CSV table of C-alpha atoms in Angstrom, one decimal:
chain,number,residue,atom,x,y,z
A,1,MET,CA,10.0,-1.8,37.4
A,2,PRO,CA,11.8,-3.8,40.1
A,3,THR,CA,9.3,-6.1,42.0
A,4,LEU,CA,9.7,-7.6,45.4
A,5,LEU,CA,7.8,-10.7,46.7
A,6,VAL,CA,7.4,-10.7,50.5
A,7,VAL,CA,6.4,-14.1,52.0
A,8,ASP,CA,5.5,-14.3,55.6
A,9,SER,CA,4.8,-17.6,57.3
A,10,SER,CA,4.7,-16.7,61.0
A,11,PRO,CA,1.4,-17.4,62.8
A,12,PHE,CA,1.9,-14.3,64.9
A,13,SER,CA,1.4,-10.7,64.0
A,14,GLU,CA,2.7,-7.9,66.0
A,15,THR,CA,4.9,-10.0,68.3
A,16,SER,CA,6.5,-11.9,65.4
A,17,VAL,CA,10.2,-11.6,65.2
A,18,SER,CA,10.3,-12.8,61.5
A,19,ARG,CA,7.5,-10.4,60.5
A,20,GLY,CA,9.4,-7.6,62.1
A,21,LEU,CA,12.5,-8.5,60.1
A,22,THR,CA,10.6,-8.6,56.8
A,23,SER,CA,8.9,-5.2,57.6
A,24,GLU,CA,12.4,-3.8,58.1
A,25,TYR,CA,13.7,-5.2,54.8
A,26,VAL,CA,10.6,-4.0,53.0
A,27,GLU,CA,11.1,-0.4,54.3
A,28,ASN,CA,14.8,-0.4,53.2
A,29,TRP,CA,14.0,-2.0,49.8
A,30,LYS,CA,11.5,0.7,49.1
A,31,LYS,CA,14.1,3.4,50.0
A,32,ALA,CA,16.4,1.8,47.6
A,33,ASN,CA,13.8,1.2,44.8
A,34,PRO,CA,11.3,4.3,45.0
A,35,ASN,CA,9.7,3.2,41.8
A,36,GLY,CA,9.5,-0.5,42.8
A,37,ARG,CA,6.4,-2.6,43.4
A,38,VAL,CA,5.8,-4.8,46.4
A,39,ILE,CA,3.7,-8.2,46.3
A,40,THR,CA,2.8,-9.4,49.7
A,41,ARG,CA,1.8,-13.1,50.5
A,42,ASP,CA,0.7,-14.0,54.1
A,43,LEU,CA,0.8,-17.8,54.1
A,44,ASN,CA,-1.5,-17.9,57.2
A,45,ALA,CA,-4.3,-16.1,55.3
A,46,SER,CA,-3.8,-18.1,52.0
A,47,SER,CA,-6.0,-21.2,52.5
A,48,LEU,CA,-3.2,-23.4,51.7
A,49,LYS,CA,-3.9,-27.2,51.4
A,50,THR,CA,-1.7,-30.3,51.1
A,51,ILE,CA,-1.4,-31.6,47.7
A,52,ASP,CA,-3.4,-34.7,46.9
A,53,ALA,CA,-3.5,-37.2,44.1
A,54,ALA,CA,-6.0,-34.9,42.1
A,55,TRP,CA,-3.5,-32.1,42.5
A,56,VAL,CA,-0.6,-34.1,41.1
A,57,GLY,CA,-2.6,-35.5,38.3
A,58,ALA,CA,-3.7,-32.1,37.3
A,59,ALA,CA,-0.1,-30.9,37.5
A,60,TYR,CA,1.2,-33.6,35.2
A,61,THR,CA,-1.7,-33.2,32.7
A,62,PRO,CA,-0.7,-30.9,29.8
A,63,LYS,CA,-2.3,-27.6,30.0
A,64,ASP,CA,-4.5,-27.9,26.8
A,65,ALA,CA,-5.8,-31.3,28.1
A,66,ARG,CA,-6.9,-30.3,31.6
A,67,THR,CA,-10.5,-30.3,32.7
A,68,ALA,CA,-12.3,-27.4,34.2
A,69,GLU,CA,-12.0,-29.3,37.6
A,70,GLN,CA,-8.4,-29.6,37.1
A,71,ASN,CA,-7.9,-26.0,36.3
A,72,GLU,CA,-9.7,-25.1,39.5
A,73,THR,CA,-7.6,-27.6,41.5
A,74,LEU,CA,-4.5,-25.7,40.3
A,75,ALA,CA,-5.9,-22.2,40.6
A,76,LEU,CA,-4.1,-21.2,43.8
A,77,SER,CA,-0.9,-22.8,42.6
A,78,ASP,CA,-1.0,-20.8,39.4
A,79,THR,CA,-1.6,-17.6,41.4
A,80,LEU,CA,1.5,-18.1,43.5
A,81,LEU,CA,3.4,-19.1,40.5
A,82,ALA,CA,2.5,-15.8,39.0
A,83,GLU,CA,3.7,-14.0,41.9
A,84,LEU,CA,6.9,-15.6,41.7
A,85,ARG,CA,7.5,-14.9,38.1
A,86,ALA,CA,6.5,-11.2,38.4
A,87,ALA,CA,9.1,-10.6,41.0
A,88,ASP,CA,12.8,-10.0,40.7
A,89,GLU,CA,13.6,-10.6,44.3
A,90,TYR,CA,12.0,-12.7,47.1
A,91,VAL,CA,12.2,-12.0,50.9
A,92,LEU,CA,11.0,-14.7,53.1
A,93,GLY,CA,10.2,-14.3,56.9
A,94,VAL,CA,10.8,-17.8,58.3
A,95,PRO,CA,10.3,-18.7,62.1
A,96,MET,CA,11.9,-22.0,62.9
A,97,HIS,CA,9.3,-24.6,64.1
A,98,ASN,CA,10.6,-27.8,65.6
A,99,PHE,CA,14.0,-27.4,63.9
A,100,GLY,CA,12.4,-26.9,60.4
A,101,VAL,CA,10.2,-24.5,58.4
A,102,PRO,CA,6.6,-23.8,59.4
A,103,GLY,CA,4.0,-26.1,58.1
A,104,VAL,CA,2.4,-23.3,56.0
A,105,LEU,CA,5.7,-22.6,54.3
A,106,LYS,CA,6.1,-26.2,53.4
A,107,LEU,CA,2.6,-26.3,51.9
A,108,TRP,CA,3.5,-23.1,49.8
A,109,ILE,CA,6.6,-24.8,48.6
A,110,ASP,CA,4.7,-27.8,47.5
A,111,GLN,CA,2.3,-25.6,45.6
A,112,ILE,CA,5.1,-23.8,43.7
A,113,ALA,CA,7.5,-26.6,43.1
A,114,ARG,CA,5.8,-27.8,39.8
A,115,VAL,CA,7.3,-29.7,37.0
A,116,GLY,CA,7.3,-27.6,33.8
A,117,GLU,CA,6.8,-24.4,35.8
A,118,THR,CA,9.5,-23.9,38.2
A,119,PHE,CA,11.6,-26.9,37.3
A,120,SER,CA,12.0,-29.4,34.5
A,121,TYR,CA,13.5,-32.6,33.6
A,122,ALA,CA,13.4,-31.9,29.8
A,123,ASP,CA,16.9,-33.4,29.1
A,124,GLY,CA,16.8,-36.1,31.9
A,125,THR,CA,18.3,-34.1,34.6
A,126,PRO,CA,16.6,-31.4,36.9
A,127,LYS,CA,16.7,-27.9,35.8
A,128,GLY,CA,15.5,-24.9,37.8
A,129,LEU,CA,13.5,-22.4,35.8
A,130,LEU,CA,13.3,-19.5,38.3
A,131,LEU,CA,16.4,-18.0,36.9
A,132,GLY,CA,17.8,-14.4,37.4
A,133,LYS,CA,15.9,-14.1,40.8
A,134,LYS,CA,17.4,-13.1,44.2
A,135,GLY,CA,16.3,-14.6,47.5
A,136,THR,CA,16.7,-13.3,51.1
A,137,PHE,CA,15.7,-15.5,54.0
A,138,LEU,CA,15.1,-13.9,57.3
A,139,ILE,CA,15.0,-16.6,60.0
A,140,ALA,CA,14.0,-16.4,63.6
A,141,SER,CA,14.7,-19.0,66.0
A,142,GLY,CA,14.2,-19.5,69.8
A,143,GLY,CA,17.6,-21.0,70.4
A,144,VAL,CA,21.0,-20.3,68.7
A,145,TYR,CA,21.8,-22.7,65.8
A,146,ASP,CA,24.6,-20.9,64.2
A,147,SER,CA,27.4,-22.8,62.5
A,148,GLY,CA,30.0,-23.8,65.1
A,149,THR,CA,27.5,-24.0,68.0
A,150,VAL,CA,26.6,-27.2,69.8
A,151,MET,CA,23.1,-27.0,68.4
A,152,ALA,CA,24.0,-26.2,64.7
A,153,SER,CA,23.2,-29.8,63.6
A,154,LEU,CA,19.5,-29.2,64.5
A,155,ASN,CA,19.1,-26.4,62.1
A,156,HIS,CA,17.2,-27.8,59.0
A,157,VAL,CA,15.7,-24.5,58.0
A,158,GLU,CA,18.7,-22.9,56.1
A,159,PRO,CA,19.9,-26.2,54.5
A,160,TYR,CA,16.4,-27.1,53.3
A,161,LEU,CA,15.7,-23.7,51.9
A,162,ARG,CA,18.9,-23.3,50.2
A,163,ASP,CA,18.4,-26.8,48.5
A,164,VAL,CA,14.8,-26.1,47.5
A,165,PHE,CA,15.3,-22.8,46.0
A,166,GLY,CA,18.5,-23.8,44.4
A,167,PHE,CA,16.8,-26.7,42.8
A,168,LEU,CA,14.2,-24.2,41.5
A,169,GLY,CA,17.0,-22.0,40.0
A,170,VAL,CA,17.4,-19.4,42.8
A,171,THR,CA,21.0,-19.5,43.6
A,172,ASP,CA,21.7,-15.9,44.5
A,173,THR,CA,20.5,-16.2,48.2
A,174,THR,CA,21.2,-14.4,51.5
A,175,PHE,CA,20.4,-15.9,54.8
A,176,LEU,CA,20.1,-13.7,57.9
A,177,THR,CA,19.2,-15.3,61.3
A,178,ALA,CA,18.0,-13.8,64.5
A,179,GLY,CA,18.8,-16.6,66.9
A,180,GLY,CA,18.0,-16.6,70.7
A,181,ALA,CA,14.5,-15.2,70.3
A,182,ALA,CA,13.4,-17.2,73.4
A,183,ALA,CA,15.0,-14.4,75.5
A,184,LEU,CA,11.8,-12.4,74.6
A,185,MET,CA,9.5,-15.1,76.0
A,186,TYR,CA,11.5,-15.0,79.3
A,187,GLY,CA,11.5,-11.3,79.7
A,188,GLN,CA,15.4,-11.3,79.4
A,189,THR,CA,15.2,-8.4,76.8
A,190,ASP,CA,12.6,-6.4,75.0
A,191,ARG,CA,11.6,-6.6,71.3
A,192,ALA,CA,13.2,-3.4,70.2
A,193,THR,CA,16.5,-4.2,71.7
A,194,PHE,CA,16.5,-7.7,70.4
A,195,LEU,CA,15.6,-6.6,66.9
A,196,GLN,CA,18.0,-3.7,66.6
A,197,PRO,CA,21.3,-5.5,65.7
A,198,HIS,CA,19.4,-7.5,63.1
A,199,PHE,CA,17.8,-4.4,61.6
A,200,GLU,CA,21.3,-2.9,61.3
A,201,VAL,CA,22.4,-6.1,59.5
A,202,ILE,CA,19.5,-5.7,57.1
A,203,ARG,CA,20.2,-2.1,56.4
A,204,SER,CA,23.9,-3.0,55.8
A,205,GLN,CA,22.7,-5.1,52.8
A,206,PHE,CA,21.3,-2.0,51.1
A,207,VAL,CA,24.3,0.2,51.9
A,208,ALA,CA,26.7,-2.4,50.3
A,209,ALA,CA,24.4,-2.4,47.3
């Protein structure tokens, strides 16, 4: 059974551009995979915490030597890892915050980037362990930071996500960006009009498949 993991990181709900994009993606994915399963993970409702010394100590302690307290420390991380392993594909809705990813998304990445779980140094060099997975990243930004624009150097979202997921073994990736969303804030366009061309790009991904 094909399985899709949907990760949303916007603090907004109905007005979120990135959530609108992931919803459209999921709708089309379900049509293409009528027998598929969808796992949803809303990072703003996941009680994510920064990793601390206790978390690091637990993560680097062999499983059979961990205390009950260490297992509890890693409980949420283990749940998030199980979701990643269960899914064949990932789709992430990512609003740009201050030229980078939202804080909750960074917290999630810190929870799932675990030695021996999603990467290893078994032979002295890093090796990603999330193999055979596909990742689609739906990015929303207030300004336009596309390659070739004057603001392109300020886009730290795509390079960061490409590097992190590549490090974890996810190299089959697609990045789709809805830039210029600030026009919605200033009343220069409406939500449906703004989203429509980006919805068409998403739909084209499934037509091509």
